[in-house]
């Protein structure tokens, strides 16, 4: 082998060695634990705080409302679909009030007349014609629409 | 150390240096190979799949709204981890798709009722594909499939190059405007960890979205797939999507 090639090979070997060593020192420890990614990321992603809880948690304190709701046609609705996220309220209900939805259009999120919305699943109404300017909750209880 | 030894010949010194360097290199080569030998076996045998019942979606947008709150997604109308689309096919076979603010503010029907051939809502979210194009293109290994079949982004490792955003055929990724890194649906893994359902599925008033373990043939999603005739989006791309739609129309893309 000519001496130039030998030297060139040495130089190559040197650079490869350097980069391999760099990779060793620069990759995070948990990289490759489960696959081509940082294993610790799994833990980090699943450690964020929750904001929504579940209906059972509201029922602990608001048992009469929960019972009322679950005996009516809104039984499939979660409390938080109308009242917003409840984690903070559960932790400290005095300083964290839930939303009370009272804008006129609120019920129409779900009950609006739209051909795309399946009639079998939800009853739809024309707000102007049906409510005649009154609030929905003057006639319907939001927790049990038929009382 | 070796340098202090005055009797050391140059040759011996080089030899020792070579040995030392060789040792470092050897140890270094083993470590990066770790990921080749890493088992992809599920941790506890779960393999998550999702099913969406189009017949049940009423287009209220509660899923998109709760997802943004739960996961601190920017409220601007361009960033969604999950959203709802309204498909309207007219009598002239023109297909109109609309998703104003992802459905959060509700929908307007653009076509008068008598001109509609058919119309329906399609809830969209990450398909958590088994062979995800988005994770394959990541140049740094920041985007990956978890052992449970959830496609995730390691945001501390992501360099924000946006390849994955381009690669996703379903448009389910975006670059977070504040963090400058890729962001996407995590199937609310922080909620799954605590035994809660993902926010969009928990909040849905008609239970149109369900999820579960595809390996367990008695899970809710497996039974749903058994009883309904479900299809995935863009099957020709071989992404092996794990999001199954009941009653999916051919026009949906």
PDB file of N, CA and C in Angstrom, chain B residues 184-251:
ATOM      1  N   UNK B 184     -48.684  17.815  18.132  1.00  0.00           N
ATOM      2  CA  UNK B 184     -49.737  16.968  17.586  1.00  0.00           C
ATOM      3  C   UNK B 184     -50.491  16.289  18.709  1.00  0.00           C
ATOM      4  N   UNK B 185     -51.565  15.593  18.318  1.00  0.00           N
ATOM      5  CA  UNK B 185     -52.359  14.812  19.265  1.00  0.00           C
ATOM      6  C   UNK B 185     -51.488  13.767  19.955  1.00  0.00           C
ATOM      7  N   UNK B 186     -51.632  13.630  21.269  1.00  0.00           N
ATOM      8  CA  UNK B 186     -50.899  12.601  22.005  1.00  0.00           C
ATOM      9  C   UNK B 186     -51.855  11.525  22.505  1.00  0.00           C
ATOM     10  N   UNK B 187     -53.088  11.526  21.984  1.00  0.00           N
ATOM     11  CA  UNK B 187     -54.162  10.696  22.516  1.00  0.00           C
ATOM     12  C   UNK B 187     -54.291  10.974  24.017  1.00  0.00           C
ATOM     13  N   UNK B 188     -53.990  12.216  24.391  1.00  0.00           N
ATOM     14  CA  UNK B 188     -54.000  12.635  25.803  1.00  0.00           C
ATOM     15  C   UNK B 188     -53.281  11.611  26.672  1.00  0.00           C
ATOM     16  N   UNK B 189     -52.032  11.278  26.345  1.00  0.00           N
ATOM     17  CA  UNK B 189     -51.381  10.213  27.135  1.00  0.00           C
ATOM     18  C   UNK B 189     -51.249  10.598  28.596  1.00  0.00           C
ATOM     19  N   UNK B 190     -51.248  11.921  28.890  1.00  0.00           N
ATOM     20  CA  UNK B 190     -51.189  12.298  30.302  1.00  0.00           C
ATOM     21  C   UNK B 190     -52.486  11.941  31.026  1.00  0.00           C
ATOM     22  N   UNK B 191     -53.594  11.845  30.274  1.00  0.00           N
ATOM     23  CA  UNK B 191     -54.858  11.426  30.889  1.00  0.00           C
ATOM     24  C   UNK B 191     -54.940   9.907  30.962  1.00  0.00           C
ATOM     25  N   UNK B 192     -54.486   9.239  29.914  1.00  0.00           N
ATOM     26  CA  UNK B 192     -54.497   7.770  29.906  1.00  0.00           C
ATOM     27  C   UNK B 192     -53.719   7.247  31.108  1.00  0.00           C
ATOM     28  N   UNK B 193     -52.586   7.913  31.363  1.00  0.00           N
ATOM     29  CA  UNK B 193     -51.728   7.534  32.489  1.00  0.00           C
ATOM     30  C   UNK B 193     -52.504   7.539  33.802  1.00  0.00           C
ATOM     31  N   UNK B 194     -53.437   8.506  33.937  1.00  0.00           N
ATOM     32  CA  UNK B 194     -54.198   8.643  35.179  1.00  0.00           C
ATOM     33  C   UNK B 194     -55.519   7.879  35.122  1.00  0.00           C
ATOM     34  N   UNK B 195     -55.697   7.083  34.086  1.00  0.00           N
ATOM     35  CA  UNK B 195     -56.920   6.290  33.986  1.00  0.00           C
ATOM     36  C   UNK B 195     -58.120   7.046  33.458  1.00  0.00           C
ATOM     37  N   UNK B 196     -57.888   8.234  32.849  1.00  0.00           N
ATOM     38  CA  UNK B 196     -58.994   9.009  32.291  1.00  0.00           C
ATOM     39  C   UNK B 196     -59.016   8.858  30.784  1.00  0.00           C
ATOM     40  N   UNK B 197     -60.196   9.094  30.178  1.00  0.00           N
ATOM     41  CA  UNK B 197     -60.302   9.046  28.728  1.00  0.00           C
ATOM     42  C   UNK B 197     -59.712  10.325  28.138  1.00  0.00           C
ATOM     43  N   UNK B 198     -59.256  10.274  26.884  1.00  0.00           N
ATOM     44  CA  UNK B 198     -58.813  11.506  26.220  1.00  0.00           C
ATOM     45  C   UNK B 198     -59.918  12.559  26.268  1.00  0.00           C
ATOM     46  N   UNK B 199     -59.526  13.845  26.359  1.00  0.00           N
ATOM     47  CA  UNK B 199     -60.505  14.910  26.580  1.00  0.00           C
ATOM     48  C   UNK B 199     -61.607  14.914  25.520  1.00  0.00           C
ATOM     49  N   UNK B 200     -61.223  14.750  24.241  1.00  0.00           N
ATOM     50  CA  UNK B 200     -62.240  14.831  23.186  1.00  0.00           C
ATOM     51  C   UNK B 200     -63.251  13.708  23.296  1.00  0.00           C
ATOM     52  N   UNK B 201     -62.824  12.551  23.750  1.00  0.00           N
ATOM     53  CA  UNK B 201     -63.720  11.393  23.814  1.00  0.00           C
ATOM     54  C   UNK B 201     -64.588  11.464  25.050  1.00  0.00           C
ATOM     55  N   UNK B 202     -64.007  11.977  26.152  1.00  0.00           N
ATOM     56  CA  UNK B 202     -64.748  12.117  27.398  1.00  0.00           C
ATOM     57  C   UNK B 202     -65.877  13.133  27.216  1.00  0.00           C
ATOM     58  N   UNK B 203     -65.587  14.248  26.514  1.00  0.00           N
ATOM     59  CA  UNK B 203     -66.530  15.363  26.459  1.00  0.00           C
ATOM     60  C   UNK B 203     -67.633  15.142  25.425  1.00  0.00           C
ATOM     61  N   UNK B 204     -67.429  14.263  24.472  1.00  0.00           N
ATOM     62  CA  UNK B 204     -68.390  14.131  23.364  1.00  0.00           C
ATOM     63  C   UNK B 204     -69.787  13.789  23.890  1.00  0.00           C
ATOM     64  N   UNK B 205     -70.810  14.624  23.600  1.00  0.00           N
ATOM     65  CA  UNK B 205     -72.141  14.386  24.167  1.00  0.00           C
ATOM     66  C   UNK B 205     -72.830  13.164  23.578  1.00  0.00           C
ATOM     67  N   UNK B 206     -72.371  12.657  22.429  1.00  0.00           N
ATOM     68  CA  UNK B 206     -73.051  11.508  21.835  1.00  0.00           C
ATOM     69  C   UNK B 206     -72.151  10.274  21.771  1.00  0.00           C
ATOM     70  N   UNK B 207     -70.971  10.367  22.371  1.00  0.00           N
ATOM     71  CA  UNK B 207     -70.038   9.244  22.414  1.00  0.00           C
ATOM     72  C   UNK B 207     -69.663   8.791  20.991  1.00  0.00           C
ATOM     73  N   UNK B 208     -69.377   9.761  20.132  1.00  0.00           N
ATOM     74  CA  UNK B 208     -69.048   9.433  18.749  1.00  0.00           C
ATOM     75  C   UNK B 208     -67.614   8.946  18.597  1.00  0.00           C
ATOM     76  N   UNK B 209     -66.755   9.332  19.530  1.00  0.00           N
ATOM     77  CA  UNK B 209     -65.351   8.914  19.441  1.00  0.00           C
ATOM     78  C   UNK B 209     -65.063   7.890  20.523  1.00  0.00           C
ATOM     79  N   UNK B 210     -64.483   6.761  20.149  1.00  0.00           N
ATOM     80  CA  UNK B 210     -64.055   5.802  21.162  1.00  0.00           C
ATOM     81  C   UNK B 210     -62.636   5.337  20.871  1.00  0.00           C
ATOM     82  N   UNK B 211     -61.980   4.813  21.870  1.00  0.00           N
ATOM     83  CA  UNK B 211     -60.613   4.338  21.691  1.00  0.00           C
ATOM     84  C   UNK B 211     -60.462   3.087  22.542  1.00  0.00           C
ATOM     85  N   UNK B 212     -59.355   2.399  22.369  1.00  0.00           N
ATOM     86  CA  UNK B 212     -59.124   1.225  23.204  1.00  0.00           C
ATOM     87  C   UNK B 212     -57.972   0.392  22.678  1.00  0.00           C
ATOM     88  N   UNK B 213     -57.805  -0.755  23.310  1.00  0.00           N
ATOM     89  CA  UNK B 213     -56.696  -1.645  23.011  1.00  0.00           C
ATOM     90  C   UNK B 213     -57.114  -2.602  21.894  1.00  0.00           C
ATOM     91  N   UNK B 214     -56.418  -2.502  20.752  1.00  0.00           N
ATOM     92  CA  UNK B 214     -56.771  -3.374  19.626  1.00  0.00           C
ATOM     93  C   UNK B 214     -56.340  -4.817  19.875  1.00  0.00           C
ATOM     94  N   UNK B 215     -55.372  -5.027  20.766  1.00  0.00           N
ATOM     95  CA  UNK B 215     -54.922  -6.390  21.055  1.00  0.00           C
ATOM     96  C   UNK B 215     -55.939  -7.162  21.881  1.00  0.00           C
ATOM     97  N   UNK B 216     -56.726  -6.408  22.657  1.00  0.00           N
ATOM     98  CA  UNK B 216     -57.735  -7.041  23.482  1.00  0.00           C
ATOM     99  C   UNK B 216     -59.037  -7.124  22.687  1.00  0.00           C
ATOM    100  N   UNK B 217     -59.443  -8.329  22.343  1.00  0.00           N
ATOM    101  CA  UNK B 217     -60.596  -8.468  21.446  1.00  0.00           C
ATOM    102  C   UNK B 217     -61.913  -8.131  22.122  1.00  0.00           C
ATOM    103  N   UNK B 218     -61.886  -7.882  23.442  1.00  0.00           N
ATOM    104  CA  UNK B 218     -63.121  -7.511  24.133  1.00  0.00           C
ATOM    105  C   UNK B 218     -63.150  -6.041  24.518  1.00  0.00           C
ATOM    106  N   UNK B 219     -62.171  -5.270  24.050  1.00  0.00           N
ATOM    107  CA  UNK B 219     -62.192  -3.848  24.370  1.00  0.00           C
ATOM    108  C   UNK B 219     -63.292  -3.173  23.559  1.00  0.00           C
ATOM    109  N   UNK B 220     -63.668  -1.960  24.012  1.00  0.00           N
ATOM    110  CA  UNK B 220     -64.786  -1.265  23.377  1.00  0.00           C
ATOM    111  C   UNK B 220     -64.528  -1.079  21.887  1.00  0.00           C
ATOM    112  N   UNK B 221     -63.301  -0.706  21.540  1.00  0.00           N
ATOM    113  CA  UNK B 221     -63.016  -0.403  20.134  1.00  0.00           C
ATOM    114  C   UNK B 221     -63.016  -1.685  19.298  1.00  0.00           C
ATOM    115  N   UNK B 222     -62.508  -2.779  19.848  1.00  0.00           N
ATOM    116  CA  UNK B 222     -62.499  -4.032  19.090  1.00  0.00           C
ATOM    117  C   UNK B 222     -63.918  -4.516  18.816  1.00  0.00           C
ATOM    118  N   UNK B 223     -64.773  -4.390  19.822  1.00  0.00           N
ATOM    119  CA  UNK B 223     -66.159  -4.815  19.634  1.00  0.00           C
ATOM    120  C   UNK B 223     -66.865  -3.914  18.631  1.00  0.00           C
ATOM    121  N   UNK B 224     -66.543  -2.621  18.683  1.00  0.00           N
ATOM    122  CA  UNK B 224     -67.152  -1.681  17.732  1.00  0.00           C
ATOM    123  C   UNK B 224     -66.756  -2.054  16.304  1.00  0.00           C
ATOM    124  N   UNK B 225     -65.473  -2.364  16.102  1.00  0.00           N
ATOM    125  CA  UNK B 225     -64.987  -2.718  14.766  1.00  0.00           C
ATOM    126  C   UNK B 225     -65.624  -4.021  14.280  1.00  0.00           C
ATOM    127  N   UNK B 226     -65.914  -4.897  15.237  1.00  0.00           N
ATOM    128  CA  UNK B 226     -66.527  -6.169  14.881  1.00  0.00           C
ATOM    129  C   UNK B 226     -67.951  -5.961  14.392  1.00  0.00           C
ATOM    130  N   UNK B 227     -68.658  -5.035  15.063  1.00  0.00           N
ATOM    131  CA  UNK B 227     -70.076  -4.868  14.756  1.00  0.00           C
ATOM    132  C   UNK B 227     -70.350  -3.882  13.636  1.00  0.00           C
ATOM    133  N   UNK B 228     -69.372  -3.043  13.312  1.00  0.00           N
ATOM    134  CA  UNK B 228     -69.609  -2.047  12.270  1.00  0.00           C
ATOM    135  C   UNK B 228     -68.638  -2.248  11.116  1.00  0.00           C
ATOM    136  N   UNK B 229     -69.060  -1.696   9.979  1.00  0.00           N
ATOM    137  CA  UNK B 229     -68.236  -1.811   8.796  1.00  0.00           C
ATOM    138  C   UNK B 229     -67.370  -0.556   8.690  1.00  0.00           C
ATOM    139  N   UNK B 230     -66.153  -0.636   9.166  1.00  0.00           N
ATOM    140  CA  UNK B 230     -65.343   0.574   9.290  1.00  0.00           C
ATOM    141  C   UNK B 230     -64.275   0.646   8.213  1.00  0.00           C
ATOM    142  N   UNK B 231     -63.819   1.876   7.922  1.00  0.00           N
ATOM    143  CA  UNK B 231     -62.769   2.092   6.930  1.00  0.00           C
ATOM    144  C   UNK B 231     -61.821   3.156   7.431  1.00  0.00           C
ATOM    145  N   UNK B 232     -60.611   3.175   6.882  1.00  0.00           N
ATOM    146  CA  UNK B 232     -59.639   4.205   7.255  1.00  0.00           C
ATOM    147  C   UNK B 232     -59.529   5.215   6.121  1.00  0.00           C
ATOM    148  N   UNK B 233     -58.936   6.351   6.417  1.00  0.00           N
ATOM    149  CA  UNK B 233     -58.712   7.377   5.402  1.00  0.00           C
ATOM    150  C   UNK B 233     -57.478   7.025   4.581  1.00  0.00           C
ATOM    151  N   UNK B 234     -57.521   7.290   3.282  1.00  0.00           N
ATOM    152  CA  UNK B 234     -56.394   7.098   2.367  1.00  0.00           C
ATOM    153  C   UNK B 234     -55.675   5.761   2.553  1.00  0.00           C
ATOM    154  N   UNK B 235     -56.388   4.658   2.421  1.00  0.00           N
ATOM    155  CA  UNK B 235     -55.744   3.355   2.629  1.00  0.00           C
ATOM    156  C   UNK B 235     -54.634   3.076   1.622  1.00  0.00           C
ATOM    157  N   UNK B 236     -54.699   3.717   0.436  1.00  0.00           N
ATOM    158  CA  UNK B 236     -53.694   3.453  -0.596  1.00  0.00           C
ATOM    159  C   UNK B 236     -52.313   3.953  -0.205  1.00  0.00           C
ATOM    160  N   UNK B 237     -52.215   4.771   0.837  1.00  0.00           N
ATOM    161  CA  UNK B 237     -50.901   5.266   1.246  1.00  0.00           C
ATOM    162  C   UNK B 237     -50.179   4.298   2.178  1.00  0.00           C
ATOM    163  N   UNK B 238     -50.839   3.208   2.530  1.00  0.00           N
ATOM    164  CA  UNK B 238     -50.203   2.192   3.373  1.00  0.00           C
ATOM    165  C   UNK B 238     -49.644   2.716   4.685  1.00  0.00           C
ATOM    166  N   UNK B 239     -50.355   3.670   5.256  1.00  0.00           N
ATOM    167  CA  UNK B 239     -49.893   4.160   6.555  1.00  0.00           C
ATOM    168  C   UNK B 239     -50.387   3.257   7.684  1.00  0.00           C
ATOM    169  N   UNK B 240     -51.282   2.336   7.347  1.00  0.00           N
ATOM    170  CA  UNK B 240     -51.896   1.455   8.340  1.00  0.00           C
ATOM    171  C   UNK B 240     -52.419   2.238   9.531  1.00  0.00           C
ATOM    172  N   UNK B 241     -53.267   3.169   9.172  1.00  0.00           N
ATOM    173  CA  UNK B 241     -53.900   4.029  10.162  1.00  0.00           C
ATOM    174  C   UNK B 241     -54.684   3.208  11.174  1.00  0.00           C
ATOM    175  N   UNK B 242     -54.691   3.682  12.407  1.00  0.00           N
ATOM    176  CA  UNK B 242     -55.467   2.999  13.454  1.00  0.00           C
ATOM    177  C   UNK B 242     -56.672   3.833  13.872  1.00  0.00           C
ATOM    178  N   UNK B 243     -57.085   4.762  12.984  1.00  0.00           N
ATOM    179  CA  UNK B 243     -58.310   5.516  13.225  1.00  0.00           C
ATOM    180  C   UNK B 243     -59.355   5.019  12.239  1.00  0.00           C
ATOM    181  N   UNK B 244     -60.384   4.354  12.765  1.00  0.00           N
ATOM    182  CA  UNK B 244     -61.379   3.713  11.912  1.00  0.00           C
ATOM    183  C   UNK B 244     -62.681   4.498  11.947  1.00  0.00           C
ATOM    184  N   UNK B 245     -63.246   4.764  10.756  1.00  0.00           N
ATOM    185  CA  UNK B 245     -64.498   5.495  10.673  1.00  0.00           C
ATOM    186  C   UNK B 245     -65.632   4.552  10.332  1.00  0.00           C
ATOM    187  N   UNK B 246     -66.720   4.664  11.091  1.00  0.00           N
ATOM    188  CA  UNK B 246     -67.926   3.957  10.705  1.00  0.00           C
ATOM    189  C   UNK B 246     -68.687   4.840   9.723  1.00  0.00           C
ATOM    190  N   UNK B 247     -69.263   4.244   8.686  1.00  0.00           N
ATOM    191  CA  UNK B 247     -70.102   4.977   7.754  1.00  0.00           C
ATOM    192  C   UNK B 247     -69.300   6.033   6.993  1.00  0.00           C
ATOM    193  N   UNK B 248     -68.092   5.695   6.597  1.00  0.00           N
ATOM    194  CA  UNK B 248     -67.237   6.667   5.907  1.00  0.00           C
ATOM    195  C   UNK B 248     -67.626   6.739   4.431  1.00  0.00           C
ATOM    196  N   UNK B 249     -67.878   7.958   3.967  1.00  0.00           N
ATOM    197  CA  UNK B 249     -68.193   8.132   2.552  1.00  0.00           C
ATOM    198  C   UNK B 249     -66.917   8.173   1.730  1.00  0.00           C
ATOM    199  N   UNK B 250     -67.036   7.757   0.495  1.00  0.00           N
ATOM    200  CA  UNK B 250     -65.896   7.717  -0.408  1.00  0.00           C
ATOM    201  C   UNK B 250     -65.310   9.104  -0.660  1.00  0.00           C
ATOM    202  N   UNK B 251     -66.183  10.123  -0.548  1.00  0.00           N
ATOM    203  CA  UNK B 251     -65.740  11.471  -0.877  1.00  0.00           C
ATOM    204  C   UNK B 251     -64.792  12.047   0.172  1.00  0.00           C
TER     205      UNK B 251
END
